[in-house]
Amino acid sequence: MSNSRETEPLLLTSRISTSQQPRASHAICLSIFIVGCIGLTVAIAWSYRESHQEPNPGPPETTTSSPGTGSLDMIESVNASSMLLDTISLNVFSLIVWGSPGSFGTEDKELRIKAIGEYIGNNTEYDVFLLNDLWMRADHEKIRSLLPESYQMSGVGQLAMRSCDGLAAPEFCSGLAIISKHPFKDIEFSPFTDHGDFFWDYEYFLRRGAGRVRIEPSPGHTVDVIVTSLASIDYNYWYRESQSKQLVDIVSKSDADHVIVAGDFNVDPRDNENTYKTLKSELTDAVEEFYKNDPLQYLDPKLSTFGNAHNTYSSKGQHPVVYDYIWCKPNNDNGITVADFQVPILRTKREEISFSDHEAVTAKFQLTK
């Protein structure tokens, strides 16, 4: 009897707890589900608010990233790549060909003109060749005949006045020519207004000026290339000063991304006249820029362009000077770097005579837009 009474409550209790357990479990699950839905709703709302929040306008220098972090290196790498995409190279060659008729005292002209044409025609280093003192039409055509068909060369009439002779004598000619591996987008000649004294020397009968072509070495990247020569002989400084002012005015009106000017300026940086200073007011001298404005380097006799000891036409003991230049100017906040500057010693292959009584000058530019 006692065993029966003791087991019945236990059986009853066990039966009751078993029937209530599912109800409690359902209540707990429902509570968890409701709390989860509320949490999910709050998380979605917070995420939506963050994704539509305005970015922090604070300056970039407040960033807590330290130099050398991966994110900063990546940004710098992207910026460097963008700069490289906007930078092009342009290699320039300039030479006075000493092309007056033999009656003017010019030596070995036919031999030298042929050598110059062959050199340009076979050269793969330079993009643009600027020639001056190329007075005669026959010499102009000789050089043209030695160029590859893909090269473009200005015509005599394109960079000279209509009155240019060039058959018997240089009267009223400019002596200028530009040869380019890039097509000409535009071409223009601007004669100087002052030419020399009618009663004094032959300068009066020449029509020096500035010949300009526009090229586009890369799509959307324009360069005005200008070739010129100024009045020769020391006593013509007044005419050189006047011509340099007009040249600077022409350069200042260019709307190209970059401007390159080269030629025979017949003035040394050490001369007591204003020509060189006038040019520097608007342009950068490539040789000075390359040698960091150190006169001990850019005025070294080995870089002289007239009277150079290595020139076969220089007289013994002749004082070496710099008369030939390449100038540059970036427009519209663009950049320019002189990557190299040279005064190459060029001679004919067989006879070993200089191309001219002046040395050529060359410059390699990095143009950034």
PDB file of C-alpha atoms in Angstrom, residues 33-221:
ATOM      1  CA  PHE A  33      11.988  35.375 -33.014  1.00  0.00           C
ATOM      2  CA  ILE A  34      10.438  38.739 -32.080  1.00  0.00           C
ATOM      3  CA  VAL A  35      13.730  40.035 -30.641  1.00  0.00           C
ATOM      4  CA  GLY A  36      15.572  38.854 -33.800  1.00  0.00           C
ATOM      5  CA  CYS A  37      13.123  40.661 -36.083  1.00  0.00           C
ATOM      6  CA  ILE A  38      13.503  43.837 -34.071  1.00  0.00           C
ATOM      7  CA  GLY A  39      17.326  43.538 -34.266  1.00  0.00           C
ATOM      8  CA  LEU A  40      17.246  42.867 -37.989  1.00  0.00           C
ATOM      9  CA  THR A  41      14.974  45.870 -38.568  1.00  0.00           C
ATOM     10  CA  VAL A  42      17.296  48.120 -36.544  1.00  0.00           C
ATOM     11  CA  ALA A  43      20.372  46.829 -38.428  1.00  0.00           C
ATOM     12  CA  ILE A  44      18.757  47.434 -41.825  1.00  0.00           C
ATOM     13  CA  ALA A  45      17.736  50.968 -40.814  1.00  0.00           C
ATOM     14  CA  TRP A  46      21.250  51.754 -39.517  1.00  0.00           C
ATOM     15  CA  SER A  47      22.891  50.389 -42.660  1.00  0.00           C
ATOM     16  CA  TYR A  48      20.594  52.447 -44.888  1.00  0.00           C
ATOM     17  CA  ARG A  49      21.339  55.599 -42.859  1.00  0.00           C
ATOM     18  CA  GLU A  50      25.124  55.059 -43.146  1.00  0.00           C
ATOM     19  CA  SER A  51      25.037  54.425 -46.895  1.00  0.00           C
ATOM     20  CA  HIS A  52      23.181  57.701 -47.537  1.00  0.00           C
ATOM     21  CA  GLN A  53      25.167  59.817 -45.121  1.00  0.00           C
ATOM     22  CA  GLU A  54      27.171  62.738 -46.659  1.00  0.00           C
ATOM     23  CA  PRO A  55      30.959  62.136 -46.727  1.00  0.00           C
ATOM     24  CA  ASN A  56      33.123  63.876 -44.194  1.00  0.00           C
ATOM     25  CA  PRO A  57      34.203  67.191 -45.816  1.00  0.00           C
ATOM     26  CA  GLY A  58      37.272  67.422 -43.610  1.00  0.00           C
ATOM     27  CA  PRO A  59      40.679  68.089 -45.243  1.00  0.00           C
ATOM     28  CA  PRO A  60      42.697  65.072 -46.392  1.00  0.00           C
ATOM     29  CA  GLU A  61      45.569  65.959 -44.095  1.00  0.00           C
ATOM     30  CA  THR A  62      43.464  64.931 -41.061  1.00  0.00           C
ATOM     31  CA  THR A  63      43.685  61.285 -42.103  1.00  0.00           C
ATOM     32  CA  THR A  64      45.183  58.978 -39.499  1.00  0.00           C
ATOM     33  CA  SER A  65      46.979  56.854 -42.138  1.00  0.00           C
ATOM     34  CA  SER A  66      50.713  56.899 -41.634  1.00  0.00           C
ATOM     35  CA  PRO A  67      53.323  57.071 -44.449  1.00  0.00           C
ATOM     36  CA  GLY A  68      54.159  53.713 -45.869  1.00  0.00           C
ATOM     37  CA  THR A  69      50.679  52.173 -45.365  1.00  0.00           C
ATOM     38  CA  GLY A  70      49.293  50.037 -48.142  1.00  0.00           C
ATOM     39  CA  SER A  71      46.365  52.404 -48.910  1.00  0.00           C
ATOM     40  CA  LEU A  72      48.628  55.469 -49.202  1.00  0.00           C
ATOM     41  CA  ASP A  73      51.070  53.608 -51.448  1.00  0.00           C
ATOM     42  CA  MET A  74      48.195  52.594 -53.694  1.00  0.00           C
ATOM     43  CA  ILE A  75      46.975  56.216 -53.974  1.00  0.00           C
ATOM     44  CA  GLU A  76      50.469  57.421 -54.811  1.00  0.00           C
ATOM     45  CA  SER A  77      50.814  54.680 -57.408  1.00  0.00           C
ATOM     46  CA  VAL A  78      47.541  55.700 -59.077  1.00  0.00           C
ATOM     47  CA  ASN A  79      48.576  59.358 -59.092  1.00  0.00           C
ATOM     48  CA  ALA A  80      51.959  58.483 -60.616  1.00  0.00           C
ATOM     49  CA  SER A  81      50.262  56.414 -63.313  1.00  0.00           C
ATOM     50  CA  SER A  82      47.930  59.298 -64.146  1.00  0.00           C
ATOM     51  CA  MET A  83      50.870  61.635 -64.497  1.00  0.00           C
ATOM     52  CA  LEU A  84      52.644  59.213 -66.810  1.00  0.00           C
ATOM     53  CA  LEU A  85      49.570  59.040 -69.016  1.00  0.00           C
ATOM     54  CA  ASP A  86      49.671  62.836 -69.419  1.00  0.00           C
ATOM     55  CA  THR A  87      53.414  63.074 -70.178  1.00  0.00           C
ATOM     56  CA  ILE A  88      54.917  62.852 -73.660  1.00  0.00           C
ATOM     57  CA  SER A  89      58.472  63.155 -74.931  1.00  0.00           C
ATOM     58  CA  LEU A  90      59.614  65.493 -77.699  1.00  0.00           C
ATOM     59  CA  ASN A  91      63.185  65.448 -79.007  1.00  0.00           C
ATOM     60  CA  VAL A  92      64.392  68.530 -80.884  1.00  0.00           C
ATOM     61  CA  PHE A  93      67.351  69.141 -83.209  1.00  0.00           C
ATOM     62  CA  SER A  94      68.407  72.619 -84.382  1.00  0.00           C
ATOM     63  CA  LEU A  95      71.154  73.681 -86.802  1.00  0.00           C
ATOM     64  CA  ILE A  96      72.249  76.706 -88.822  1.00  0.00           C
ATOM     65  CA  VAL A  97      73.246  75.067 -92.111  1.00  0.00           C
ATOM     66  CA  TRP A  98      75.549  77.907 -93.313  1.00  0.00           C
ATOM     67  CA  GLY A  99      73.716  77.960 -96.607  1.00  0.00           C
ATOM     68  CA  SER A 100      74.647  81.260 -98.264  1.00  0.00           C
ATOM     69  CA  PRO A 101      76.001  81.077-101.832  1.00  0.00           C
ATOM     70  CA  GLY A 102      79.715  80.418-102.275  1.00  0.00           C
ATOM     71  CA  SER A 103      80.160  84.010-103.406  1.00  0.00           C
ATOM     72  CA  PHE A 104      79.392  85.032 -99.820  1.00  0.00           C
ATOM     73  CA  GLY A 105      82.408  83.077 -98.525  1.00  0.00           C
ATOM     74  CA  THR A 106      80.546  79.864 -97.704  1.00  0.00           C
ATOM     75  CA  GLU A 107      82.701  76.722 -97.939  1.00  0.00           C
ATOM     76  CA  ASP A 108      81.858  73.179 -99.068  1.00  0.00           C
ATOM     77  CA  LYS A 109      78.144  73.945 -99.149  1.00  0.00           C
ATOM     78  CA  GLU A 110      76.947  71.237-101.565  1.00  0.00           C
ATOM     79  CA  LEU A 111      78.874  68.561 -99.688  1.00  0.00           C
ATOM     80  CA  ARG A 112      77.588  69.684 -96.320  1.00  0.00           C
ATOM     81  CA  ILE A 113      73.950  70.129 -97.420  1.00  0.00           C
ATOM     82  CA  LYS A 114      73.924  66.556 -98.711  1.00  0.00           C
ATOM     83  CA  ALA A 115      75.410  65.272 -95.454  1.00  0.00           C
ATOM     84  CA  ILE A 116      72.826  67.202 -93.417  1.00  0.00           C
ATOM     85  CA  GLY A 117      69.962  65.779 -95.473  1.00  0.00           C
ATOM     86  CA  GLU A 118      71.278  62.231 -95.118  1.00  0.00           C
ATOM     87  CA  TYR A 119      71.763  62.647 -91.383  1.00  0.00           C
ATOM     88  CA  ILE A 120      68.180  63.838 -90.877  1.00  0.00           C
ATOM     89  CA  GLY A 121      66.758  61.208 -93.211  1.00  0.00           C
ATOM     90  CA  ASN A 122      68.475  58.367 -91.353  1.00  0.00           C
ATOM     91  CA  ASN A 123      67.961  59.707 -87.835  1.00  0.00           C
ATOM     92  CA  THR A 124      65.499  57.987 -85.529  1.00  0.00           C
ATOM     93  CA  GLU A 125      66.238  59.932 -82.335  1.00  0.00           C
ATOM     94  CA  TYR A 126      64.630  63.325 -82.963  1.00  0.00           C
ATOM     95  CA  ASP A 127      61.016  64.228 -83.657  1.00  0.00           C
ATOM     96  CA  VAL A 128      61.550  67.742 -84.999  1.00  0.00           C
ATOM     97  CA  PHE A 129      64.436  69.327 -86.948  1.00  0.00           C
ATOM     98  CA  LEU A 130      64.695  73.122 -87.108  1.00  0.00           C
ATOM     99  CA  LEU A 131      66.995  74.572 -89.770  1.00  0.00           C
ATOM    100  CA  ASN A 132      68.005  78.153 -90.417  1.00  0.00           C
ATOM    101  CA  ASP A 133      70.315  79.882 -92.903  1.00  0.00           C
ATOM    102  CA  LEU A 134      68.864  77.606 -95.610  1.00  0.00           C
ATOM    103  CA  TRP A 135      68.595  80.498 -98.070  1.00  0.00           C
ATOM    104  CA  MET A 136      68.641  78.805-101.443  1.00  0.00           C
ATOM    105  CA  ARG A 137      65.756  76.860-102.979  1.00  0.00           C
ATOM    106  CA  ALA A 138      68.035  74.219-104.503  1.00  0.00           C
ATOM    107  CA  ASP A 139      69.505  73.394-101.086  1.00  0.00           C
ATOM    108  CA  HIS A 140      66.031  73.232 -99.598  1.00  0.00           C
ATOM    109  CA  GLU A 141      64.941  70.739-102.236  1.00  0.00           C
ATOM    110  CA  LYS A 142      68.133  68.709-101.848  1.00  0.00           C
ATOM    111  CA  ILE A 143      67.407  68.111 -98.189  1.00  0.00           C
ATOM    112  CA  ARG A 144      63.745  67.344 -98.939  1.00  0.00           C
ATOM    113  CA  SER A 145      64.775  64.711-101.512  1.00  0.00           C
ATOM    114  CA  LEU A 146      66.746  62.821 -98.858  1.00  0.00           C
ATOM    115  CA  LEU A 147      63.891  62.532 -96.364  1.00  0.00           C
ATOM    116  CA  PRO A 148      61.580  59.553 -95.847  1.00  0.00           C
ATOM    117  CA  GLU A 149      58.092  60.007 -97.299  1.00  0.00           C
ATOM    118  CA  SER A 150      56.596  59.973 -93.815  1.00  0.00           C
ATOM    119  CA  TYR A 151      58.484  63.151 -92.813  1.00  0.00           C
ATOM    120  CA  GLN A 152      56.876  66.531 -93.351  1.00  0.00           C
ATOM    121  CA  MET A 153      59.003  69.536 -94.399  1.00  0.00           C
ATOM    122  CA  SER A 154      57.881  73.140 -94.720  1.00  0.00           C
ATOM    123  CA  GLY A 155      58.029  74.644 -98.200  1.00  0.00           C
ATOM    124  CA  VAL A 156      60.132  77.700 -99.027  1.00  0.00           C
ATOM    125  CA  GLY A 157      57.032  79.801 -99.614  1.00  0.00           C
ATOM    126  CA  GLN A 158      55.350  78.640 -96.409  1.00  0.00           C
ATOM    127  CA  LEU A 159      58.015  80.150 -94.145  1.00  0.00           C
ATOM    128  CA  ALA A 160      59.051  83.158 -96.231  1.00  0.00           C
ATOM    129  CA  MET A 161      57.600  86.168 -97.972  1.00  0.00           C
ATOM    130  CA  ARG A 162      56.335  85.944-101.556  1.00  0.00           C
ATOM    131  CA  SER A 163      59.176  88.187-102.657  1.00  0.00           C
ATOM    132  CA  CYS A 164      61.777  85.556-101.644  1.00  0.00           C
ATOM    133  CA  ASP A 165      64.267  84.901-104.456  1.00  0.00           C
ATOM    134  CA  GLY A 166      66.431  81.997-103.333  1.00  0.00           C
ATOM    135  CA  LEU A 167      67.496  81.180-106.892  1.00  0.00           C
ATOM    136  CA  ALA A 168      70.391  83.534-107.476  1.00  0.00           C
ATOM    137  CA  ALA A 169      70.696  85.103-104.028  1.00  0.00           C
ATOM    138  CA  PRO A 170      69.050  85.103-100.570  1.00  0.00           C
ATOM    139  CA  GLU A 171      67.248  88.436-101.114  1.00  0.00           C
ATOM    140  CA  PHE A 172      63.963  88.721 -99.192  1.00  0.00           C
ATOM    141  CA  CYS A 173      64.133  85.105 -97.960  1.00  0.00           C
ATOM    142  CA  SER A 174      63.973  83.882 -94.357  1.00  0.00           C
ATOM    143  CA  GLY A 175      66.262  80.848 -94.657  1.00  0.00           C
ATOM    144  CA  LEU A 176      63.950  78.866 -92.342  1.00  0.00           C
ATOM    145  CA  ALA A 177      62.695  75.287 -92.537  1.00  0.00           C
ATOM    146  CA  ILE A 178      61.056  72.790 -90.184  1.00  0.00           C
ATOM    147  CA  ILE A 179      61.066  69.029 -90.620  1.00  0.00           C
ATOM    148  CA  SER A 180      58.787  66.897 -88.463  1.00  0.00           C
ATOM    149  CA  LYS A 181      57.846  63.273 -87.952  1.00  0.00           C
ATOM    150  CA  HIS A 182      54.431  64.548 -86.836  1.00  0.00           C
ATOM    151  CA  PRO A 183      51.976  66.119 -89.324  1.00  0.00           C
ATOM    152  CA  PHE A 184      51.634  69.902 -89.376  1.00  0.00           C
ATOM    153  CA  LYS A 185      48.304  71.066 -87.967  1.00  0.00           C
ATOM    154  CA  ASP A 186      49.038  74.702 -88.804  1.00  0.00           C
ATOM    155  CA  ILE A 187      51.876  76.705 -90.366  1.00  0.00           C
ATOM    156  CA  GLU A 188      52.639  80.435 -90.284  1.00  0.00           C
ATOM    157  CA  PHE A 189      55.458  82.867 -91.035  1.00  0.00           C
ATOM    158  CA  SER A 190      55.842  86.220 -89.271  1.00  0.00           C
ATOM    159  CA  PRO A 191      58.531  88.504 -90.779  1.00  0.00           C
ATOM    160  CA  PHE A 192      60.349  90.870 -88.451  1.00  0.00           C
ATOM    161  CA  THR A 193      59.586  94.545 -88.949  1.00  0.00           C
ATOM    162  CA  ASP A 194      63.225  95.655 -88.575  1.00  0.00           C
ATOM    163  CA  HIS A 195      65.821  94.095 -90.875  1.00  0.00           C
ATOM    164  CA  GLY A 196      68.959  96.219 -90.959  1.00  0.00           C
ATOM    165  CA  ASP A 197      70.300  99.459 -92.420  1.00  0.00           C
ATOM    166  CA  PHE A 198      69.932  99.861 -96.197  1.00  0.00           C
ATOM    167  CA  PHE A 199      73.256 101.740 -96.394  1.00  0.00           C
ATOM    168  CA  TRP A 200      75.175  99.579 -93.940  1.00  0.00           C
ATOM    169  CA  ASP A 201      75.162  95.845 -94.761  1.00  0.00           C
ATOM    170  CA  TYR A 202      73.329  92.996 -96.447  1.00  0.00           C
ATOM    171  CA  GLU A 203      70.985  92.386 -93.486  1.00  0.00           C
ATOM    172  CA  TYR A 204      68.529  94.864 -94.960  1.00  0.00           C
ATOM    173  CA  PHE A 205      67.880  92.599 -97.961  1.00  0.00           C
ATOM    174  CA  LEU A 206      67.138  89.543 -95.835  1.00  0.00           C
ATOM    175  CA  ARG A 207      63.679  88.938 -94.412  1.00  0.00           C
ATOM    176  CA  ARG A 208      64.361  87.175 -91.178  1.00  0.00           C
ATOM    177  CA  GLY A 209      61.389  86.238 -89.064  1.00  0.00           C
ATOM    178  CA  ALA A 210      59.712  83.461 -87.084  1.00  0.00           C
ATOM    179  CA  GLY A 211      58.412  80.305 -88.748  1.00  0.00           C
ATOM    180  CA  ARG A 212      55.837  78.396 -86.718  1.00  0.00           C
ATOM    181  CA  VAL A 213      54.205  75.004 -87.131  1.00  0.00           C
ATOM    182  CA  ARG A 214      51.769  73.352 -84.773  1.00  0.00           C
ATOM    183  CA  ILE A 215      52.063  69.640 -84.183  1.00  0.00           C
ATOM    184  CA  GLU A 216      50.135  67.189 -82.026  1.00  0.00           C
ATOM    185  CA  PRO A 217      52.572  64.499 -80.826  1.00  0.00           C
ATOM    186  CA  SER A 218      49.763  62.899 -78.826  1.00  0.00           C
ATOM    187  CA  PRO A 219      45.985  63.300 -79.278  1.00  0.00           C
ATOM    188  CA  GLY A 220      44.868  66.571 -77.717  1.00  0.00           C
ATOM    189  CA  HIS A 221      48.437  67.626 -76.850  1.00  0.00           C
TER     190      HIS A 221
END
